[in-house]
Amino acid sequence: MAPCAIRRPRSPGWWRVSVETGATLQLDVRRLEPPEPLERILDTLADMPKGARLRVVHRCEPFPLYDLLRRLGYQWHTEGADEYFEILIWS
């Protein structure tokens, strides 16, 4: 898969999606205000190639996202720290 990037201006919210080695997409939503992180995650999942994974970096643990992921048939693993959480999502 060829590297790609989607960038938007830093105001009012900034987000970035890039393809890393293999099929893991990266999405950093730490600077976005609710509900934009949830919207960006769901939009990215909808466009994600089959077999790909999404790694999300979030400033808080997105509990509302987990119920939606379960209903949509996704699995996830979350690791947290004081400053941010990383959520790996796959189908």
PDB file of C-alpha atoms in Angstrom:
ATOM      1  CA  MET A   1       0.000   0.000   0.000  1.00  0.00           C
ATOM      2  CA  ALA A   2       1.417   3.377  -0.962  1.00  0.00           C
ATOM      3  CA  PRO A   3       1.929   6.020   1.735  1.00  0.00           C
ATOM      4  CA  CYS A   4      -0.703   8.725   1.835  1.00  0.00           C
ATOM      5  CA  ALA A   5      -1.688  11.562   4.101  1.00  0.00           C
ATOM      6  CA  ILE A   6      -4.775  13.641   4.644  1.00  0.00           C
ATOM      7  CA  ARG A   7      -4.215  16.940   6.390  1.00  0.00           C
ATOM      8  CA  ARG A   8      -6.555  19.712   7.371  1.00  0.00           C
ATOM      9  CA  PRO A   9      -5.718  23.134   8.740  1.00  0.00           C
ATOM     10  CA  ARG A  10      -5.123  23.401  12.462  1.00  0.00           C
ATOM     11  CA  SER A  11      -8.241  25.467  13.055  1.00  0.00           C
ATOM     12  CA  PRO A  12     -10.716  24.813  14.497  1.00  0.00           C
ATOM     13  CA  GLY A  13      -9.628  21.173  14.650  1.00  0.00           C
ATOM     14  CA  TRP A  14      -6.640  19.391  13.211  1.00  0.00           C
ATOM     15  CA  TRP A  15      -6.519  15.776  12.156  1.00  0.00           C
ATOM     16  CA  ARG A  16      -4.222  13.546  10.216  1.00  0.00           C
ATOM     17  CA  VAL A  17      -4.488  10.094   8.697  1.00  0.00           C
ATOM     18  CA  SER A  18      -1.454   8.359   7.274  1.00  0.00           C
ATOM     19  CA  VAL A  19      -0.609   4.853   6.182  1.00  0.00           C
ATOM     20  CA  GLU A  20       2.219   3.219   8.069  1.00  0.00           C
ATOM     21  CA  THR A  21       4.134   0.077   7.162  1.00  0.00           C
ATOM     22  CA  GLY A  22       1.610  -2.635   6.346  1.00  0.00           C
ATOM     23  CA  ALA A  23      -2.044  -1.845   6.713  1.00  0.00           C
ATOM     24  CA  THR A  24      -2.209   0.182   9.923  1.00  0.00           C
ATOM     25  CA  LEU A  25      -3.800   3.599   9.538  1.00  0.00           C
ATOM     26  CA  GLN A  26      -2.880   6.296  12.057  1.00  0.00           C
ATOM     27  CA  LEU A  27      -5.402   8.839  13.306  1.00  0.00           C
ATOM     28  CA  ASP A  28      -4.502  11.484  15.894  1.00  0.00           C
ATOM     29  CA  VAL A  29      -7.625  13.157  17.315  1.00  0.00           C
ATOM     30  CA  ARG A  30      -6.117  14.649  20.493  1.00  0.00           C
ATOM     31  CA  ARG A  31      -6.638  18.249  19.394  1.00  0.00           C
ATOM     32  CA  LEU A  32     -10.248  17.873  18.268  1.00  0.00           C
ATOM     33  CA  GLU A  33     -13.271  18.886  20.315  1.00  0.00           C
ATOM     34  CA  PRO A  34     -16.206  16.478  20.788  1.00  0.00           C
ATOM     35  CA  PRO A  35     -17.945  15.075  18.851  1.00  0.00           C
ATOM     36  CA  GLU A  36     -15.348  15.439  16.085  1.00  0.00           C
ATOM     37  CA  PRO A  37     -12.994  12.662  17.314  1.00  0.00           C
ATOM     38  CA  LEU A  38     -15.832  10.125  17.208  1.00  0.00           C
ATOM     39  CA  GLU A  39     -16.948  11.356  13.786  1.00  0.00           C
ATOM     40  CA  ARG A  40     -13.397  11.183  12.350  1.00  0.00           C
ATOM     41  CA  ILE A  41     -12.867   7.679  13.720  1.00  0.00           C
ATOM     42  CA  LEU A  42     -16.135   6.378  12.272  1.00  0.00           C
ATOM     43  CA  ASP A  43     -15.496   8.086   8.903  1.00  0.00           C
ATOM     44  CA  THR A  44     -12.025   6.550   8.726  1.00  0.00           C
ATOM     45  CA  LEU A  45     -13.343   3.086   9.603  1.00  0.00           C
ATOM     46  CA  ALA A  46     -16.004   3.361   6.902  1.00  0.00           C
ATOM     47  CA  ASP A  47     -13.325   4.065   4.261  1.00  0.00           C
ATOM     48  CA  MET A  48     -10.725   1.645   5.617  1.00  0.00           C
ATOM     49  CA  PRO A  49      -9.610  -1.195   3.324  1.00  0.00           C
ATOM     50  CA  LYS A  50     -10.594  -4.711   4.363  1.00  0.00           C
ATOM     51  CA  GLY A  51      -7.985  -6.245   6.630  1.00  0.00           C
ATOM     52  CA  ALA A  52      -6.536  -2.885   7.678  1.00  0.00           C
ATOM     53  CA  ARG A  53      -6.234  -1.724  11.266  1.00  0.00           C
ATOM     54  CA  LEU A  54      -6.720   1.756  12.688  1.00  0.00           C
ATOM     55  CA  ARG A  55      -4.500   3.142  15.452  1.00  0.00           C
ATOM     56  CA  VAL A  56      -6.157   6.113  17.149  1.00  0.00           C
ATOM     57  CA  VAL A  57      -4.387   8.491  19.517  1.00  0.00           C
ATOM     58  CA  HIS A  58      -6.937  10.199  21.782  1.00  0.00           C
ATOM     59  CA  ARG A  59      -6.578  12.529  24.766  1.00  0.00           C
ATOM     60  CA  CYS A  60      -9.167  10.579  26.783  1.00  0.00           C
ATOM     61  CA  GLU A  61     -10.597   7.081  26.756  1.00  0.00           C
ATOM     62  CA  PRO A  62     -13.508   7.155  24.270  1.00  0.00           C
ATOM     63  CA  PHE A  63     -16.081   5.038  26.110  1.00  0.00           C
ATOM     64  CA  PRO A  64     -18.983   6.003  23.761  1.00  0.00           C
ATOM     65  CA  LEU A  65     -16.921   4.672  20.844  1.00  0.00           C
ATOM     66  CA  TYR A  66     -16.678   1.163  22.302  1.00  0.00           C
ATOM     67  CA  ASP A  67     -20.414   0.464  22.130  1.00  0.00           C
ATOM     68  CA  LEU A  68     -20.513   1.666  18.517  1.00  0.00           C
ATOM     69  CA  LEU A  69     -17.520  -0.495  17.606  1.00  0.00           C
ATOM     70  CA  ARG A  70     -19.172  -3.529  19.179  1.00  0.00           C
ATOM     71  CA  ARG A  71     -22.407  -2.915  17.231  1.00  0.00           C
ATOM     72  CA  LEU A  72     -20.466  -2.445  13.973  1.00  0.00           C
ATOM     73  CA  GLY A  73     -18.536  -5.695  14.474  1.00  0.00           C
ATOM     74  CA  TYR A  74     -15.099  -4.245  15.248  1.00  0.00           C
ATOM     75  CA  GLN A  75     -12.627  -5.397  17.868  1.00  0.00           C
ATOM     76  CA  TRP A  76     -10.224  -3.105  19.711  1.00  0.00           C
ATOM     77  CA  HIS A  77      -7.430  -2.923  22.225  1.00  0.00           C
ATOM     78  CA  THR A  78      -6.822   0.176  24.341  1.00  0.00           C
ATOM     79  CA  GLU A  79      -3.687   1.218  26.175  1.00  0.00           C
ATOM     80  CA  GLY A  80      -3.741   4.333  28.277  1.00  0.00           C
ATOM     81  CA  ALA A  81      -1.386   6.799  29.810  1.00  0.00           C
ATOM     82  CA  ASP A  82      -1.817  10.034  31.710  1.00  0.00           C
ATOM     83  CA  GLU A  83      -1.441  12.155  28.602  1.00  0.00           C
ATOM     84  CA  TYR A  84      -3.198  10.060  25.929  1.00  0.00           C
ATOM     85  CA  PHE A  85      -4.793   6.744  24.982  1.00  0.00           C
ATOM     86  CA  GLU A  86      -3.975   4.541  22.008  1.00  0.00           C
ATOM     87  CA  ILE A  87      -6.788   2.448  20.558  1.00  0.00           C
ATOM     88  CA  LEU A  88      -6.068  -0.214  17.951  1.00  0.00           C
ATOM     89  CA  ILE A  89      -9.218  -1.118  15.985  1.00  0.00           C
ATOM     90  CA  TRP A  90      -9.695  -3.985  13.513  1.00  0.00           C
ATOM     91  CA  SER A  91     -12.518  -6.071  12.065  1.00  0.00           C
TER      92      SER A  91
END
